mmCIF file of C-alpha atoms in Angstrom:
data_model
loop_
_atom_site.group_PDB
_atom_site.id
_atom_site.type_symbol
_atom_site.label_atom_id
_atom_site.label_comp_id
_atom_site.label_asym_id
_atom_site.label_seq_id
_atom_site.Cartn_x
_atom_site.Cartn_y
_atom_site.Cartn_z
ATOM 1 C CA MET A 126 -4.792 21.821 37.505
ATOM 2 C CA LYS A 127 -8.199 20.238 37.941
ATOM 3 C CA HIS A 128 -9.160 21.589 34.509
ATOM 4 C CA LEU A 129 -6.085 20.147 32.907
ATOM 5 C CA PHE A 130 -6.661 16.684 34.429
ATOM 6 C CA PHE A 131 -10.275 16.746 33.220
ATOM 7 C CA VAL A 132 -9.234 17.682 29.665
ATOM 8 C CA ALA A 133 -6.613 14.880 29.688
ATOM 9 C CA LEU A 134 -9.222 12.441 30.983
ATOM 10 C CA VAL A 135 -11.657 13.409 28.284
ATOM 11 C CA LEU A 136 -9.016 13.157 25.566
ATOM 12 C CA SER A 137 -8.012 9.790 26.853
ATOM 13 C CA VAL A 138 -11.614 8.455 26.952
ATOM 14 C CA ALA A 139 -12.333 9.938 23.467
ATOM 15 C CA THR A 140 -9.136 8.432 21.968
ATOM 16 C CA SER A 141 -9.898 4.949 23.385
ATOM 17 C CA HIS A 142 -13.517 5.311 22.060
ATOM 18 C CA VAL A 143 -12.294 6.269 18.596
ATOM 19 C CA SER A 144 -9.730 3.382 18.502
ATOM 20 C CA ALA A 145 -12.485 0.865 19.691
ATOM 21 C CA GLN A 146 -14.894 2.213 17.046
ATOM 22 C CA SER A 147 -12.344 2.146 14.359
ATOM 23 C CA LEU A 148 -11.553 -1.458 15.030
ATOM 24 C CA LYS A 149 -15.180 -2.511 15.729
ATOM 25 C CA ASN A 150 -15.100 -5.091 13.051
ATOM 26 C CA LEU A 151 -12.224 -6.970 14.240
ATOM 27 C CA GLY A 152 -13.620 -10.350 15.247
ATOM 28 C CA ASN A 153 -17.162 -8.891 15.425
ATOM 29 C CA SER A 154 -19.658 -11.405 14.246
ATOM 30 C CA GLU A 155 -22.366 -8.707 14.062
ATOM 31 C CA PHE A 156 -20.247 -6.627 11.642
ATOM 32 C CA LYS A 157 -19.660 -9.667 9.452
ATOM 33 C CA GLN A 158 -23.341 -10.766 9.544
ATOM 34 C CA GLN A 159 -24.630 -7.263 8.809
ATOM 35 C CA PHE A 160 -22.421 -7.063 5.657
ATOM 36 C CA LEU A 161 -23.180 -10.649 4.539
ATOM 37 C CA ASP A 162 -26.943 -10.051 4.971
ATOM 38 C CA ARG A 163 -26.918 -6.854 2.995
ATOM 39 C CA ILE A 164 -24.780 -8.242 0.167
ATOM 40 C CA ASN A 165 -26.506 -11.548 -0.038
ATOM 41 C CA THR A 166 -29.913 -9.966 -0.136
ATOM 42 C CA LEU A 167 -28.768 -7.943 -3.095
ATOM 43 C CA ARG A 168 -27.243 -11.032 -4.776
ATOM 44 C CA GLN A 169 -30.416 -13.085 -4.189
ATOM 45 C CA THR A 170 -32.712 -10.524 -5.743
ATOM 46 C CA GLY A 171 -30.492 -9.121 -8.519
ATOM 47 C CA CYS A 172 -30.208 -5.521 -9.324
ATOM 48 C CA ASN A 173 -29.296 -2.852 -11.958
ATOM 49 C CA CYS A 174 -25.674 -1.900 -11.984
ATOM 50 C CA GLY A 175 -26.032 1.343 -13.979
ATOM 51 C CA THR A 176 -27.988 0.264 -17.074
ATOM 52 C CA THR A 177 -26.936 -3.369 -16.842
ATOM 53 C CA TYR A 178 -29.301 -5.834 -15.169
ATOM 54 C CA MET A 179 -27.398 -8.310 -13.007
ATOM 55 C CA ARG A 180 -29.269 -11.506 -12.462
ATOM 56 C CA PRO A 181 -29.443 -13.086 -9.047
ATOM 57 C CA VAL A 182 -26.340 -15.096 -8.028
ATOM 58 C CA GLY A 183 -25.384 -17.301 -5.138
ATOM 59 C CA PRO A 184 -24.488 -15.966 -1.719
ATOM 60 C CA LEU A 185 -21.011 -15.018 -0.517
ATOM 61 C CA VAL A 186 -19.445 -16.615 2.573
ATOM 62 C CA TRP A 187 -16.938 -14.983 4.955
ATOM 63 C CA ASN A 188 -13.302 -15.867 4.458
ATOM 64 C CA GLU A 189 -10.746 -14.845 7.092
ATOM 65 C CA GLN A 190 -7.840 -14.789 4.677
ATOM 66 C CA LEU A 191 -9.602 -12.236 2.513
ATOM 67 C CA ALA A 192 -10.631 -10.277 5.704
ATOM 68 C CA GLN A 193 -6.933 -10.257 6.692
ATOM 69 C CA ALA A 194 -5.925 -8.922 3.302
ATOM 70 C CA ALA A 195 -8.651 -6.202 3.533
ATOM 71 C CA LYS A 196 -7.539 -5.372 7.013
ATOM 72 C CA GLU A 197 -3.912 -4.912 6.001
ATOM 73 C CA HIS A 198 -4.852 -2.623 3.049
ATOM 74 C CA THR A 199 -7.312 -0.575 5.046
ATOM 75 C CA VAL A 200 -4.894 0.050 7.860
ATOM 76 C CA ASP A 201 -2.115 0.811 5.347
ATOM 77 C CA MET A 202 -4.312 3.415 3.511
ATOM 78 C CA ALA A 203 -5.185 5.051 6.798
ATOM 79 C CA ARG A 204 -1.619 5.082 8.152
ATOM 80 C CA TYR A 205 -0.027 6.423 4.963
ATOM 81 C CA ASN A 206 -2.988 8.695 3.885
ATOM 82 C CA TYR A 207 -3.676 7.392 0.400
ATOM 83 C CA PHE A 208 -6.697 6.001 -1.415
ATOM 84 C CA SER A 209 -5.841 3.375 -4.129
ATOM 85 C CA HIS A 210 -6.121 -0.331 -4.952
ATOM 86 C CA ASP A 211 -2.339 -0.348 -5.188
ATOM 87 C CA SER A 212 -0.057 0.483 -2.232
ATOM 88 C CA PRO A 213 2.546 3.181 -2.641
ATOM 89 C CA ASP A 214 5.219 0.454 -2.382
ATOM 90 C CA GLY A 215 3.633 -1.309 -5.371
ATOM 91 C CA ARG A 216 1.634 -4.098 -3.604
ATOM 92 C CA SER A 217 -1.445 -5.074 -5.578
ATOM 93 C CA LEU A 218 -4.654 -6.892 -4.639
ATOM 94 C CA LYS A 219 -3.139 -10.166 -5.889
ATOM 95 C CA ASP A 220 -0.038 -9.574 -3.722
ATOM 96 C CA ARG A 221 -2.159 -8.864 -0.617
ATOM 97 C CA VAL A 222 -4.573 -11.819 -0.946
ATOM 98 C CA MET A 223 -1.745 -14.300 -1.720
ATOM 99 C CA ASN A 224 0.348 -12.949 1.200
ATOM 100 C CA ALA A 225 -2.738 -13.608 3.443
ATOM 101 C CA GLY A 226 -2.781 -17.192 2.267
ATOM 102 C CA TYR A 227 -5.547 -16.981 -0.331
ATOM 103 C CA GLY A 228 -3.902 -18.572 -3.334
ATOM 104 C CA TYR A 229 -4.790 -20.363 -6.535
ATOM 105 C CA LYS A 230 -2.575 -23.371 -6.364
ATOM 106 C CA GLY A 231 -4.675 -26.513 -6.631
ATOM 107 C CA PHE A 232 -7.731 -24.719 -7.943
ATOM 108 C CA GLN A 233 -9.252 -24.870 -11.426
ATOM 109 C CA SER A 234 -10.201 -21.201 -11.370
ATOM 110 C CA PHE A 235 -9.284 -18.238 -9.262
ATOM 111 C CA ALA A 236 -11.063 -14.888 -9.254
ATOM 112 C CA ILE A 237 -10.378 -11.806 -7.059
ATOM 113 C CA GLY A 238 -11.762 -8.351 -6.871
ATOM 114 C CA GLU A 239 -11.804 -5.439 -4.482
ATOM 115 C CA ASN A 240 -14.032 -2.517 -3.586
ATOM 116 C CA ILE A 241 -12.642 0.424 -1.567
ATOM 117 C CA ALA A 242 -14.234 3.463 -0.094
ATOM 118 C CA GLN A 243 -13.362 6.318 2.207
ATOM 119 C CA GLY A 244 -15.354 8.610 4.381
ATOM 120 C CA GLN A 245 -18.481 6.630 4.925
ATOM 121 C CA ARG A 246 -19.692 6.215 8.523
ATOM 122 C CA SER A 247 -21.847 3.032 8.378
ATOM 123 C CA ILE A 248 -22.326 -0.247 6.585
ATOM 124 C CA ASP A 249 -25.496 1.087 4.953
ATOM 125 C CA GLU A 250 -23.768 4.263 3.798
ATOM 126 C CA VAL A 251 -20.776 2.459 2.211
ATOM 127 C CA MET A 252 -23.024 -0.211 0.688
ATOM 128 C CA ASP A 253 -25.412 2.398 -0.882
ATOM 129 C CA GLY A 254 -22.332 4.083 -2.491
ATOM 130 C CA TRP A 255 -20.941 0.828 -3.819
ATOM 131 C CA ILE A 256 -24.315 -0.204 -5.248
ATOM 132 C CA LYS A 257 -24.675 3.161 -7.051
ATOM 133 C CA SER A 258 -21.200 2.784 -8.653
ATOM 134 C CA VAL A 259 -21.332 0.541 -11.715
ATOM 135 C CA GLY A 260 -17.920 -1.129 -11.194
ATOM 136 C CA HIS A 261 -18.397 -1.763 -7.449
ATOM 137 C CA CYS A 262 -21.938 -3.027 -8.007
ATOM 138 C CA LYS A 263 -20.702 -5.466 -10.631
ATOM 139 C CA ASN A 264 -18.123 -6.725 -8.144
ATOM 140 C CA LEU A 265 -20.934 -7.322 -5.573
ATOM 141 C CA MET A 266 -22.920 -9.216 -8.147
ATOM 142 C CA ASN A 267 -20.109 -11.133 -9.789
ATOM 143 C CA ALA A 268 -21.061 -14.884 -9.871
ATOM 144 C CA ASP A 269 -17.341 -15.848 -9.909
ATOM 145 C CA PHE A 270 -17.022 -14.499 -6.452
ATOM 146 C CA LYS A 271 -17.962 -16.994 -3.719
ATOM 147 C CA GLU A 272 -16.162 -15.512 -0.647
ATOM 148 C CA ILE A 273 -15.539 -12.175 0.922
ATOM 149 C CA GLY A 274 -13.536 -10.439 3.573
ATOM 150 C CA ILE A 275 -14.279 -6.854 4.734
ATOM 151 C CA PHE A 276 -12.520 -4.368 6.978
ATOM 152 C CA GLU A 277 -13.142 -0.782 8.100
ATOM 153 C CA TYR A 278 -10.621 1.444 9.782
ATOM 154 C CA LYS A 279 -10.747 5.200 10.380
ATOM 155 C CA THR A 280 -13.486 5.577 7.646
ATOM 156 C CA TYR A 281 -11.469 3.533 5.040
ATOM 157 C CA TRP A 282 -13.330 0.460 3.850
ATOM 158 C CA VAL A 283 -12.070 -2.509 1.851
ATOM 159 C CA GLN A 284 -14.081 -5.441 0.512
ATOM 160 C CA ASP A 285 -11.870 -8.204 -0.918
ATOM 161 C CA PHE A 286 -13.706 -10.856 -3.023
ATOM 162 C CA GLY A 287 -12.518 -14.256 -4.046
ATOM 163 C CA GLY A 288 -13.777 -17.251 -5.932
ATOM 164 C CA ARG A 289 -11.882 -20.527 -6.290
ATOM 165 C CA VAL A 290 -13.242 -23.678 -7.901
ATOM 166 C CA PRO A 291 -11.354 -26.890 -7.028
ATOM 167 C CA PHE A 292 -10.338 -29.312 -9.785
ATOM 168 C CA LYS A 293 -12.857 -32.119 -10.499
ATOM 169 C CA ALA A 294 -10.777 -33.545 -13.242
ATOM 170 C CA ARG A 295 -7.267 -32.792 -14.481
ATOM 171 C CA GLY A 296 -7.046 -29.702 -16.650
ATOM 172 C CA ASN A 297 -5.431 -26.357 -16.992
ATOM 173 C CA GLU A 298 -5.642 -23.669 -14.277
ATOM 174 C CA ARG A 299 -7.725 -20.734 -15.367
ATOM 175 C CA ILE A 300 -6.928 -17.570 -13.475
ATOM 176 C CA ILE A 301 -9.392 -14.641 -13.618
ATOM 177 C CA TYR A 302 -8.470 -11.300 -12.155
ATOM 178 C CA GLN A 303 -11.247 -8.772 -11.650
#
């Protein structure tokens, strides 16, 4: 009986540790800052995305609406065991960011993009993979993107990018989807 109690206690502690680790980014300013520092250093210096040189661009700032959209998609992929930019029920990146309150109404331009990954165990590992992938790298270096929200859950990672420019003068809305 003592052995069974010990096993149950170990499983309970291990389970709570995994849950805490999987949600380590929820409200964690260190998680946000580590990502922003890594991304903005890259954006500040420029880089090669494959054979294309990407010139330096302005920094990204954290956006809680994009982070909420990233969280919902990350948890959904983990819960339903899939890996795609589109949910099995048909929801797209645009659906998710708009549902989280990140919309284009009242803005001159609107750009969104997304990087996803699965299996990486650290910010450095996932960032290294995204930088080595041409499409993901170009998202990281896209000058249209001004804001970002990121979430990690059970080794699923989502970066949601956004860029909105307010109207300065009356004109037509220009919507750019990445």
